[in-house]
Coordinates of C-alpha atoms in Angstrom, one line a residue:
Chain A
X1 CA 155.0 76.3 107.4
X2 CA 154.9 73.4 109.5
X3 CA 151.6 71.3 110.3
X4 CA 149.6 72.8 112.7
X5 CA 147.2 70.7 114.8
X6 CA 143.5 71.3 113.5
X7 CA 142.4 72.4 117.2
X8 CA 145.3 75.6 117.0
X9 CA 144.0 77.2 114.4
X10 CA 141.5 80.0 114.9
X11 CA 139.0 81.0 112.5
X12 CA 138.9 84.8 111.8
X13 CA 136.0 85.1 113.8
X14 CA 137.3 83.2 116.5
X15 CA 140.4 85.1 116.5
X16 CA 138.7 88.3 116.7
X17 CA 136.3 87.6 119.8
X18 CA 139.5 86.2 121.3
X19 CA 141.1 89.9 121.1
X20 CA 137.8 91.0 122.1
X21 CA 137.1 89.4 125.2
X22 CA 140.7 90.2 125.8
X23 CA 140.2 93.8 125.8
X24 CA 137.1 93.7 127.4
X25 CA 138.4 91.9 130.2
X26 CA 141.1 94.7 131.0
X27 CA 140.1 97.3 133.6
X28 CA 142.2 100.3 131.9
X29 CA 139.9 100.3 129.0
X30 CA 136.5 99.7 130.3
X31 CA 136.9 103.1 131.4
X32 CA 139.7 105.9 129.8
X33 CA 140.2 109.3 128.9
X34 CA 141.7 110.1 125.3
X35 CA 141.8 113.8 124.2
X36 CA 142.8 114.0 120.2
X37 CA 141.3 116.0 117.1
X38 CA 137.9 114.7 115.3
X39 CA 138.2 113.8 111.8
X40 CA 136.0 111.9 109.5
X41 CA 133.2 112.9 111.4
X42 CA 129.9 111.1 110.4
X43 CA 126.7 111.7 111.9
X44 CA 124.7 109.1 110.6
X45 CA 121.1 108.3 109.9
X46 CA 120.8 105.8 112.2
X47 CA 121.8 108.7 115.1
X48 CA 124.9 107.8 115.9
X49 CA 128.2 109.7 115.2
X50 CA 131.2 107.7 113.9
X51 CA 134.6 109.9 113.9
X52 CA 138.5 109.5 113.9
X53 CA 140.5 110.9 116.6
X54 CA 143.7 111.1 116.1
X55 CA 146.9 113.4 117.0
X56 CA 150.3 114.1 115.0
X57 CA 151.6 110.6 114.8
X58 CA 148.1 108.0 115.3
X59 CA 144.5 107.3 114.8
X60 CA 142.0 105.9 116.5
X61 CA 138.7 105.0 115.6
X62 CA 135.5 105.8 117.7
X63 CA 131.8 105.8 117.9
X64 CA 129.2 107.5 119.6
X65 CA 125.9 105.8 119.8
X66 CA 122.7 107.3 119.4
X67 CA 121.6 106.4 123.0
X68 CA 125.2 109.1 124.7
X69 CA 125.7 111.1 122.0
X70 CA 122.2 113.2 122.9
X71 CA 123.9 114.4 125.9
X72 CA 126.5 116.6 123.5
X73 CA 126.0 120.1 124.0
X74 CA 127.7 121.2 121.3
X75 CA 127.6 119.7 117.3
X76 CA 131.1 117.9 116.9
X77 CA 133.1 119.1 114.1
X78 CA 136.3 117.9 112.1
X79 CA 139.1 119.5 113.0
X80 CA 137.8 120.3 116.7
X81 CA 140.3 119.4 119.7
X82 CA 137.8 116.8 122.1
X83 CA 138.2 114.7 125.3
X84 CA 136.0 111.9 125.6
X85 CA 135.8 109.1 128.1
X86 CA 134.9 105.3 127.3
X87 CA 135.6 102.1 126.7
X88 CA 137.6 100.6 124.2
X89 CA 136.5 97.1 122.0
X90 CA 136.7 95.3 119.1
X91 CA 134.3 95.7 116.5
X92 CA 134.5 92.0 115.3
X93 CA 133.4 92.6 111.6
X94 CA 136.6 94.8 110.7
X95 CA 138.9 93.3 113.8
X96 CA 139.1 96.4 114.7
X97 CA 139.5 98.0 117.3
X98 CA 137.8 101.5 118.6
X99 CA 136.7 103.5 121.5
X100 CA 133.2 103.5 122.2
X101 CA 133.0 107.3 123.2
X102 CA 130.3 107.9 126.3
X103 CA 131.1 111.3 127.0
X104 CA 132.7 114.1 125.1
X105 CA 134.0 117.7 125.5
X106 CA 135.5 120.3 123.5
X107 CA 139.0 120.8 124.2
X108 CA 139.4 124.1 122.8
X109 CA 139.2 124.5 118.8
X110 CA 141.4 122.4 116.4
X111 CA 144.5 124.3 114.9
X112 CA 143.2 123.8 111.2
X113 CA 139.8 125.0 111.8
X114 CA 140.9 128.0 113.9
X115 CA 143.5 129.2 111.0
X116 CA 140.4 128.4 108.2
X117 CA 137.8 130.4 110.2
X118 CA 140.3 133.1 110.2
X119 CA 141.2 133.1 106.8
X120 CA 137.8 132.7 105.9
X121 CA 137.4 135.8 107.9
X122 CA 140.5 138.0 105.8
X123 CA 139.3 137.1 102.8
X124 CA 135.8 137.9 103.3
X125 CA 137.1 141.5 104.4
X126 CA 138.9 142.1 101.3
X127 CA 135.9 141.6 99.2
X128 CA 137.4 138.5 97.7
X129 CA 133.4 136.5 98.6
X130 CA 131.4 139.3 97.0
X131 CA 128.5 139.0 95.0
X132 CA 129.2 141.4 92.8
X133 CA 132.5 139.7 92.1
X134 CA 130.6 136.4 91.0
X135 CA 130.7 136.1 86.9
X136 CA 128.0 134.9 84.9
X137 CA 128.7 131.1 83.7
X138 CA 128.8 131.1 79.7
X139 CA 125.7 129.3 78.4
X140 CA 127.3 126.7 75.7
X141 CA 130.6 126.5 76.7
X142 CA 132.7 125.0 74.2
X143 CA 135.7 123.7 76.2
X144 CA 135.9 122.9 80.1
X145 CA 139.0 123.3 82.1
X146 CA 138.8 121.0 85.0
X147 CA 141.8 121.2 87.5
X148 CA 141.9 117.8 89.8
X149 CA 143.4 114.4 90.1
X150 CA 144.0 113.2 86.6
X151 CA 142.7 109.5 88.6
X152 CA 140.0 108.8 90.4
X153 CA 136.3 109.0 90.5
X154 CA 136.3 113.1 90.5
X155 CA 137.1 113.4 86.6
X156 CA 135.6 110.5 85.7
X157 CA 132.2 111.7 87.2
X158 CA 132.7 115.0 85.6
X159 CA 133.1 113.2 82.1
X160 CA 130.7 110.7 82.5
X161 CA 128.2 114.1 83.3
X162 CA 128.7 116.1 80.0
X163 CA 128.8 112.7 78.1
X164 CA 125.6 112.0 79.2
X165 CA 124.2 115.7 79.4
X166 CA 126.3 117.7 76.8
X167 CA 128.7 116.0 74.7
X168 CA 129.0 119.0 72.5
X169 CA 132.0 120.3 74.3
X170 CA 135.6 119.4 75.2
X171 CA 136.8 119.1 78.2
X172 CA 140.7 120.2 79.0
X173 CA 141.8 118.2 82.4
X174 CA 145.0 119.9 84.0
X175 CA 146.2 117.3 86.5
X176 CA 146.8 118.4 90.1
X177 CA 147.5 116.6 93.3
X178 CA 143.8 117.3 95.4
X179 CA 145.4 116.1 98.7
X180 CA 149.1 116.6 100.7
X181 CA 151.2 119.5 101.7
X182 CA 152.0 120.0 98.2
X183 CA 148.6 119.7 96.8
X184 CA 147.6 123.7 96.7
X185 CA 150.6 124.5 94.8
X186 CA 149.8 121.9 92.4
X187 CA 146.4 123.6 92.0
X188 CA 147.5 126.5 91.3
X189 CA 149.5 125.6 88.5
X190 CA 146.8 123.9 87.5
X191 CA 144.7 126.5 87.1
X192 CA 147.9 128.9 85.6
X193 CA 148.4 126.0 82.8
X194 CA 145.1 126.1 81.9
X195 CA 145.3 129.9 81.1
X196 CA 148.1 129.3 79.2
X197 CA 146.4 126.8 77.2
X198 CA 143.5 129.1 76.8
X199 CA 145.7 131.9 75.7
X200 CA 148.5 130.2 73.3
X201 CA 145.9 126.9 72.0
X202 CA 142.3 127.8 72.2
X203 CA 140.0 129.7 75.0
X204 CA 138.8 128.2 77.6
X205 CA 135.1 128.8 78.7
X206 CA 134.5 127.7 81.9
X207 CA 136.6 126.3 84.6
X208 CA 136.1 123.6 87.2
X209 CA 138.3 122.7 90.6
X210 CA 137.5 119.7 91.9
X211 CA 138.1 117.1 94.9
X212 CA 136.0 114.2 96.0
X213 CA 135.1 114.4 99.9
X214 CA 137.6 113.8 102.5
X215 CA 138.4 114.9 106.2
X216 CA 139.5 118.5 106.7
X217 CA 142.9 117.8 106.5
X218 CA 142.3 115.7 103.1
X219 CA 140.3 119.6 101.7
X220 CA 142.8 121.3 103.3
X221 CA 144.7 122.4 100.3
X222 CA 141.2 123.8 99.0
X223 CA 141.4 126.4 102.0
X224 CA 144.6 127.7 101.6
X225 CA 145.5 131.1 100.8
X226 CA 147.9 131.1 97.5
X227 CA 144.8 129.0 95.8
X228 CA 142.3 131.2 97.0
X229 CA 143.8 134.3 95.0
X230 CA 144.7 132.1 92.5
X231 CA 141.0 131.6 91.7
X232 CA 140.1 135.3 92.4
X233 CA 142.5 136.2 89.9
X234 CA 141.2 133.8 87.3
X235 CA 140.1 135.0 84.4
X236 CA 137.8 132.8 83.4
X237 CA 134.7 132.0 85.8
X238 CA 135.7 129.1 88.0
X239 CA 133.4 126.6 89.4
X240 CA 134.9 124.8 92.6
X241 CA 133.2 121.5 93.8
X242 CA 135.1 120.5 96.6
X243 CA 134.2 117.5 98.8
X244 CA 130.5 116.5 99.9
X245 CA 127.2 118.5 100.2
X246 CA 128.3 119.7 103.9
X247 CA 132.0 120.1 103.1
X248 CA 132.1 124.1 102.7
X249 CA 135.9 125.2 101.9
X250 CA 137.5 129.0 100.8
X251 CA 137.7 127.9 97.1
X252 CA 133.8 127.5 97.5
X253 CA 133.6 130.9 98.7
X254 CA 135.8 132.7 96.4
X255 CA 134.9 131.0 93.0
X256 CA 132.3 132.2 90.9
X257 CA 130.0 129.1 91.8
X258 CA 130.0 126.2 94.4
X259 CA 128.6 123.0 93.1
X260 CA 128.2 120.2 95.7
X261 CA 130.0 117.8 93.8
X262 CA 131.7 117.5 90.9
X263 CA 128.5 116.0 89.3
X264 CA 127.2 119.0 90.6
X265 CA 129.5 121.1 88.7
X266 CA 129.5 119.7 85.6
X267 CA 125.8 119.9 85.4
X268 CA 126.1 123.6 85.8
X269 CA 128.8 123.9 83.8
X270 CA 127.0 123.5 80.8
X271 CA 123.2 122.4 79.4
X272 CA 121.6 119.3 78.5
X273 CA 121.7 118.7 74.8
X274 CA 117.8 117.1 75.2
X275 CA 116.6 120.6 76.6
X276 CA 118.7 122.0 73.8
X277 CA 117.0 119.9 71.2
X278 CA 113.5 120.9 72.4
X279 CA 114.3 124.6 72.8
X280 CA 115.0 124.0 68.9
X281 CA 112.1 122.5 67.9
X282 CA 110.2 125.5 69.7
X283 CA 112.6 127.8 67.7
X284 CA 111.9 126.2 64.7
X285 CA 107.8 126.2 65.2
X286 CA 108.0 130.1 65.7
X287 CA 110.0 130.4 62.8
X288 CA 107.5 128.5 61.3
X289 CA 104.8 130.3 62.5
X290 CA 106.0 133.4 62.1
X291 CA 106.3 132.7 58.1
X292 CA 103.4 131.4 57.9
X293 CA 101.5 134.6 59.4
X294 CA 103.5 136.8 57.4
X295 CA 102.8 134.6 54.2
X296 CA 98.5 134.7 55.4
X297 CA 99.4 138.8 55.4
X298 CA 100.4 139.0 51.9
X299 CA 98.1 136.6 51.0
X300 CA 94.9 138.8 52.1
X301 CA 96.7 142.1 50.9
X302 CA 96.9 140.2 47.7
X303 CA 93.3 139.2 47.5
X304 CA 91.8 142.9 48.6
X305 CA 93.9 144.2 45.4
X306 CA 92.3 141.6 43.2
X307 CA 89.0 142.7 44.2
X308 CA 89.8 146.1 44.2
X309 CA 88.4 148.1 41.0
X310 CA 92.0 148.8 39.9
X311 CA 92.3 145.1 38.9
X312 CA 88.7 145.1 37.4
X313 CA 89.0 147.8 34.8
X314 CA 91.9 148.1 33.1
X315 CA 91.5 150.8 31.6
X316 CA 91.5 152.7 35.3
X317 CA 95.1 150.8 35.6
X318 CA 96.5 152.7 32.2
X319 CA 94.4 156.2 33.3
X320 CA 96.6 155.9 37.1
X321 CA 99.5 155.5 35.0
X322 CA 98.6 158.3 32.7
X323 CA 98.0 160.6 36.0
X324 CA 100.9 159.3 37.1
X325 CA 102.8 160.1 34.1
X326 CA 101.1 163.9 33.6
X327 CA 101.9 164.3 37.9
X328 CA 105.7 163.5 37.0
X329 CA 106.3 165.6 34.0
X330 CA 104.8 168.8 35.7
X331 CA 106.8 167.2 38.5
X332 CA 109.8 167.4 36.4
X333 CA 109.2 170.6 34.1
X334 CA 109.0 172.3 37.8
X335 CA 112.2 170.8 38.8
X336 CA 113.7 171.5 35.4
X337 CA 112.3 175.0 35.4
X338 CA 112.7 176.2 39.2
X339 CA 117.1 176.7 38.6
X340 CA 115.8 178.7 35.9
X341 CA 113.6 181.0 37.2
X342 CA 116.1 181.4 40.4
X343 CA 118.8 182.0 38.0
X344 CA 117.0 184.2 36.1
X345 CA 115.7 186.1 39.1
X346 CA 119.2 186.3 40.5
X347 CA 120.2 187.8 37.6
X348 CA 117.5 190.6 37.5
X349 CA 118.9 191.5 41.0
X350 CA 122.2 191.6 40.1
X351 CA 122.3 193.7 36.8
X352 CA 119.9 196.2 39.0
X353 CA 122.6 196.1 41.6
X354 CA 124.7 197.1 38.7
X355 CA 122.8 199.3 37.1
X356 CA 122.7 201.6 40.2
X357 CA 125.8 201.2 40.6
X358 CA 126.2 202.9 37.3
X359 CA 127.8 206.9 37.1
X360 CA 125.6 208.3 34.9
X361 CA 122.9 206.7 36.1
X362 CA 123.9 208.2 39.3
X363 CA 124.3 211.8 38.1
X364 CA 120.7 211.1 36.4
X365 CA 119.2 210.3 39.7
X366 CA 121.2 213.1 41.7
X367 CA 120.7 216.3 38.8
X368 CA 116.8 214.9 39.7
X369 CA 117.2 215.4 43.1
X370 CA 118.6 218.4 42.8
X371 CA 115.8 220.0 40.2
X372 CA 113.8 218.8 42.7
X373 CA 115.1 220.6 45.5
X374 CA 115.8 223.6 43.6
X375 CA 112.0 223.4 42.4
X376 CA 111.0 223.3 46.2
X377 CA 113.3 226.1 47.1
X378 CA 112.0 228.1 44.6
X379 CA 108.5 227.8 45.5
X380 CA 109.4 228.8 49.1
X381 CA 111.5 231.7 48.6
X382 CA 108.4 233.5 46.2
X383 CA 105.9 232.4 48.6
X384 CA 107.5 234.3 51.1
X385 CA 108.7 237.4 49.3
X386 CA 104.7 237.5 47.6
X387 CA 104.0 237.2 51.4
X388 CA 106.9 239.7 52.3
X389 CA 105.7 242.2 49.6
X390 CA 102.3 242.4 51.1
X391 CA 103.2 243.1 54.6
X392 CA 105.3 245.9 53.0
X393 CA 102.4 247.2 51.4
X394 CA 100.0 247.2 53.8
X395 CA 103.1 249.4 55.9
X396 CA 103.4 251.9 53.4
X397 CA 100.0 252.1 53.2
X398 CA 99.5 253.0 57.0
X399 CA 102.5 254.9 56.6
X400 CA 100.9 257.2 53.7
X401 CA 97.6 257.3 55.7
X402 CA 100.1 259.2 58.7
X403 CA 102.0 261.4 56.6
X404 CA 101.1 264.8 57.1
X405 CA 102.8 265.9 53.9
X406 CA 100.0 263.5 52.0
X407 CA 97.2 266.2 52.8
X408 CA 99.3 268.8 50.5
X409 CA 98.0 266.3 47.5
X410 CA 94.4 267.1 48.2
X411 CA 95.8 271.4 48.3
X412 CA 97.0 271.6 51.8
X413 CA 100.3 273.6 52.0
X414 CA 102.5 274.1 55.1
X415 CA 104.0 277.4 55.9
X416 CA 107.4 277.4 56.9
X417 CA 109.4 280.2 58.8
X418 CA 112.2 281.7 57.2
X419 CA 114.4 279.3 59.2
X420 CA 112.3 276.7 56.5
X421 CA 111.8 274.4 59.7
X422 CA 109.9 276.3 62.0
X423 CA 105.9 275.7 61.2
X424 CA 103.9 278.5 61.1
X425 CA 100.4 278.1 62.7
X426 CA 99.6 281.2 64.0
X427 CA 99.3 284.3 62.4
X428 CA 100.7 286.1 65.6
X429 CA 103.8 284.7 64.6
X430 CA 104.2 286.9 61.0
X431 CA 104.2 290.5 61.0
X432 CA 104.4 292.4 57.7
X433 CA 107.5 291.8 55.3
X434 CA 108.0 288.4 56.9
X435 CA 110.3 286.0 54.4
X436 CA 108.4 282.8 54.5
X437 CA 108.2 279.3 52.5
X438 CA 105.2 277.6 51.5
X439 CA 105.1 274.1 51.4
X440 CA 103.1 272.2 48.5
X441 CA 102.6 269.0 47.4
X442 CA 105.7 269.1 44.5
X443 CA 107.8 272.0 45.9
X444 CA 108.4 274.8 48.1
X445 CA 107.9 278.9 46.9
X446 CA 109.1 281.7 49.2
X447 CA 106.8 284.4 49.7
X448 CA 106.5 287.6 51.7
X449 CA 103.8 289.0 54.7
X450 CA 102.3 291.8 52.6
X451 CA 99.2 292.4 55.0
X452 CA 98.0 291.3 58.0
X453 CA 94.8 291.6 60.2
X454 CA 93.5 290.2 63.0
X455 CA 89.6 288.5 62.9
X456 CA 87.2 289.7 65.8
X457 CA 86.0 287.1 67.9
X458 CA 88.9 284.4 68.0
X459 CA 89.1 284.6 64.4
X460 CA 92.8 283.5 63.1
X461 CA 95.2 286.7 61.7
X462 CA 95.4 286.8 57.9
X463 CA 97.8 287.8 56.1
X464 CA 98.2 288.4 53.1
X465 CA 101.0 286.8 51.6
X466 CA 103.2 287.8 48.5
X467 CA 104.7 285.1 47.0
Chain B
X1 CA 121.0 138.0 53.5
X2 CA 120.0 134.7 52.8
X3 CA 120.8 130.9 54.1
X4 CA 123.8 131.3 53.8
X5 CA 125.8 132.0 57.3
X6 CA 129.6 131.0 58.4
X7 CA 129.8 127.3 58.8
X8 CA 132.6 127.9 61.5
X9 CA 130.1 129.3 63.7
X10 CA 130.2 128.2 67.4
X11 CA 127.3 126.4 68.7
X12 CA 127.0 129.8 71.1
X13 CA 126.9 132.2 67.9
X14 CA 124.9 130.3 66.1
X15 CA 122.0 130.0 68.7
X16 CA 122.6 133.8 69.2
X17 CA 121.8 134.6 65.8
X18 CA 118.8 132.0 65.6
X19 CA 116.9 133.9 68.2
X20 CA 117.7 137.5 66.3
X21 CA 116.7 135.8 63.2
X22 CA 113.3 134.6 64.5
X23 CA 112.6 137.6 66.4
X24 CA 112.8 139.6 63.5
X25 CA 110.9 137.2 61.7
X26 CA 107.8 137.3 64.6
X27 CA 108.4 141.7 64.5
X28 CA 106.8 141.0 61.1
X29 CA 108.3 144.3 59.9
X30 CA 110.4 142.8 57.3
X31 CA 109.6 142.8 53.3
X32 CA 107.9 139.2 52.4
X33 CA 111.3 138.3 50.4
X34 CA 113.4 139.2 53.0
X35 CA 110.8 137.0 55.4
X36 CA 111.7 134.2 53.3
X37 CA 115.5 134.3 53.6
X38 CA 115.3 134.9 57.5
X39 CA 113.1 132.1 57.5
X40 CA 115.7 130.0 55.3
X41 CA 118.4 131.2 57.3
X42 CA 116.4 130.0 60.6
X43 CA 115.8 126.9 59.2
X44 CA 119.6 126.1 58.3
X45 CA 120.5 127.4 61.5
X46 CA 118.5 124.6 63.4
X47 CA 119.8 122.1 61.3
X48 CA 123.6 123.4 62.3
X49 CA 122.4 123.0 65.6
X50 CA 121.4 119.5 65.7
X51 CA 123.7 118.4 63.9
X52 CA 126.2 119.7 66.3
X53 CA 124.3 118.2 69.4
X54 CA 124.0 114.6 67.7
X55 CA 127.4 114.7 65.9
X56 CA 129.6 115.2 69.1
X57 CA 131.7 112.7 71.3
X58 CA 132.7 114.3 74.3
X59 CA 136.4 115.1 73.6
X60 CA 138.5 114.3 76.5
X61 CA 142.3 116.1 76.3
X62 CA 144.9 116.3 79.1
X63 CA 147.6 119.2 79.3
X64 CA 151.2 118.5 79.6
X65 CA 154.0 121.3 80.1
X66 CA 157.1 121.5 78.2
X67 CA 160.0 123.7 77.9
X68 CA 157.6 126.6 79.5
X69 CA 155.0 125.6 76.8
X70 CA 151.9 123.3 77.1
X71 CA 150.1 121.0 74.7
X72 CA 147.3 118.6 74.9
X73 CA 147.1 115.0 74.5
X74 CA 144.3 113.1 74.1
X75 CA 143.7 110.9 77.1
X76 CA 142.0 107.4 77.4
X77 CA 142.3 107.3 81.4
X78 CA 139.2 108.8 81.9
X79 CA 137.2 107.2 79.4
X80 CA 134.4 105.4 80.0

């Protein structure tokens, strides 16, 4: 370089209000019209909104103050398509320059952010965002998959957490590209290597996917679809910390937990070791405690038996015994003798089983029954012929008492015609030298009319009879 | 039963069984020997604890993939 004269050369500052006063002093950008995509969007304390707007190919960046942006219906977003009018300066500190945005408007919604809402939106529908789908976090997890940039301040954060908080564990990083076209791809073989790590090498608790903030486009690959099922189909709980507090992304929504930032993450990922170490001292004193009370227990139990009269008298401690002794042998002579006496019963039943079952016995017991019945028989059959025998004679008896013949006993006799059938009761039926035949008691004589005359006054004929 | 437990216990399992073993200790329904061992086993339990909170350095590996296979290599990158 060749020597310059000392007046020619501008100082940076110089240089830069130079530029400035140069674009201030044109008149197509004290006033213009840009429309392009916000990204970067900052709202800052101070009011006022710093953003990037920017299209395929450029960039350009912008501020809204505090004092215009108030007049902005609507709550600017990355990703969102705007038109805004101002004017465009230097900012002398970065010599850079940037629009200085008076007015804005929404020019429709940015491509990204439409396709995220509805992706958002498909995936919700399936289920994939469920609560019930969300897995408990193991509490001591004893190895950490994180999936993210093997550089940078995301790792290093989540290291510098559990070193701090719970260096009892071992954290498996599977590298990944976090930003690009590329990236999600990346991610999910990061998450794929990791399983096969946790199945062929050693199990893997807990897994974290991570990026550090960015625009929408720099999370982008944290919205897209192939990650998002990769992380539903995870087998092991995922945690996804994925740019800032405000940055909300679909891996957030379908992993098991969202953690703000990867600090964030790591901290839930596992306890602090100083909680631990407390929670076992408080362990410890129950264990203590609870010994201790138990020990007291026995302790008292052992002092009521001391006083107790067992311990005082020996002699009671040898007569317990003794009872004890006499209460087992009966015990045991009743054990001993109970198969006995079952057995011996048993038997008594049997052999009478058998004994009836015996033939002679049998014919014993019937020829009883028998002489039995026949006795009962017997007894019947003479009651009723003794019965029978009476009735009889009380017949013959009336019988005799009608017989007519009976009277010839007493020396009645009964005159028969000479036909011997024909009764005679009248002497008007005999005439002299009538055959007739007397009747007596033990016989019949024939006799002859040798007389006969007639009584005055009614009196019967007589006749004399020749027998 | 006794002190005695598997020293390749993880730090998970071993809490696990520290709270069943003083919860059955605090039931007080256990025989004073068996108290004692419980206790015992409590006791050596804590100490595995500790020992495993104090003793440990953050282990840091990274994966690589190989022929379809993957191993771990330790990794200084992220180190402190």
């Amino acid at each position: 370089m060749s020597v310059v004269p000392a007046q020619q050369i501008y100082t940076v500052s110089e240089l830069n209000a130079v530029v400035r006063r140069m674009f201030e002093a044109e008149p197509k950008f004290t006033r213009c019209y840009v429309a392009g995509e916000i990204s970067n969007f900052k709202h800052h304390s101070s009011g006022h909104m710093y953003f990037t707007l920017k299209d395929e190919h450029s960039r350009l960046r912008a501020v809204m103050f505090a004092g215009k942006n108030r007049s902005v219906t609507f709550r600017p977003q990355d990703g969102m398509r705007v038109i805004v009018a101002g004017s465009l300066s230097v900012f002398d500190r970065d010599g850079s320059y940037q629009m200085y945005v008076e007015e804005m408007q929404p020019d429709g919604v940015g491509a990204l952010y439409v396709a995220f809402v509805q992706l958002k939106e498909r995936l919700n529908s399936e289920g994939l965002f469920a609560e019930s789908r969300k897995r408990p976090l193991p509490r001591y997890p004893q190895r950490i998959g994180v999936v993210t940039s093997p550089t940078g301040a995301v790792i290093r954060d989540i290291c510098s957490t559990l070193r701090r908080r719970y260096p009892n564990t071992k954290v498996v990083l599977s590298p990944a590209q976090v930003q690009g076209p590329t990236a999600a791809g990346t991610l999910v073989r990061g998450i794929e290597r990791l399983l096969l790590y946790s199945q062929t090498v050693e199990p893997i608790d807990v897994l974290i996917i991570a990026r550090g903030g960015g625009s929408l486009e720099e999370l982008w690959p944290f919205n897209e679809e192939v990650l998002a099922r990769a992380i539903a189909a995870c087998p092991i709980p995922v945690i996804s910390a994925v740019g800032h507090e405000t940055d909300f992304t679909i891996s957030d929504f379908v992993a098991d937990v969202r953690a703000a930032t990867p600090t964030a993450a790591a901290e839930q990922a596992a306890p602090t070791a100083q909680e631990l170490l407390i929670l076992l001292s408080q362990i410890k004193n129950r264990a203590e405690t609870a010994l201790a009370r138990r020990l007291e227990g026995a302790r008292q139990r052992l002092e009521l038996s001391e006083r107790s009269r067992a311990l005082q008298d020996p002699r009671r401690i040898i007569a317990v015994h003794r009872q004890s002794v006499d209460y087992l042998e009966s015990q045991l002579r009743q054990y001993a003798e109970r198969p006995i006496r079952k057995a011996d019963r048993k038997f008594q039943y049997l052999r009478d089983r058998v004994v009836r079952h015996d033939i002679r016995h049998q014919i014993e017991r019937q020829r009883t029954v028998l002489s039995g019945l026949e006795n009962r028989s017997r007894g019947k059959i003479e009651a009723q012929m003794a019965s029978r025998n009476s009735h009889f004679e009380k017949l013959v008896a009336t019988l005799t008492a009608l017989n007519p013949l009976a009277v010839l006993s007493r020396g009645y006799g009964v005159i028969y015609g000479a036909d011997k059938t024909t009764v005679v009761t009248s002497v008007s039926q005999l005439k002299q030298g009538d055959a007739v035949h007397l009747r007596f008691q033990d016989g019949t004589v024939g006799a002859r009319i040798v007389d006969e005359w007639e009584e005055d006054h009614g009196r019967a004929v007589q006749s004399r009879l020749d027998i | 039963m006794g002190e005695q437990f598997n020293p390749d216990l993880t730090f998970e399992q071993a809490m696990k069984q520290l709270e069943e073993t003083v919860r059955k200790l605090e039931s007080g329904d256990l025989p004073l020997g068996e108290s004692i061992d419980q206790y015992k086993q409590a006791m050596s339990l804590v100490q595995f604890c500790r020992q495993q909170l104090d003793k440990a350095e953050l282990e840091i590996v990274q994966l690589i993939e190989q022929d379809g296979s993957v191993t771990a290599v330790q990794t200084s990158e992220v180190a402190e």
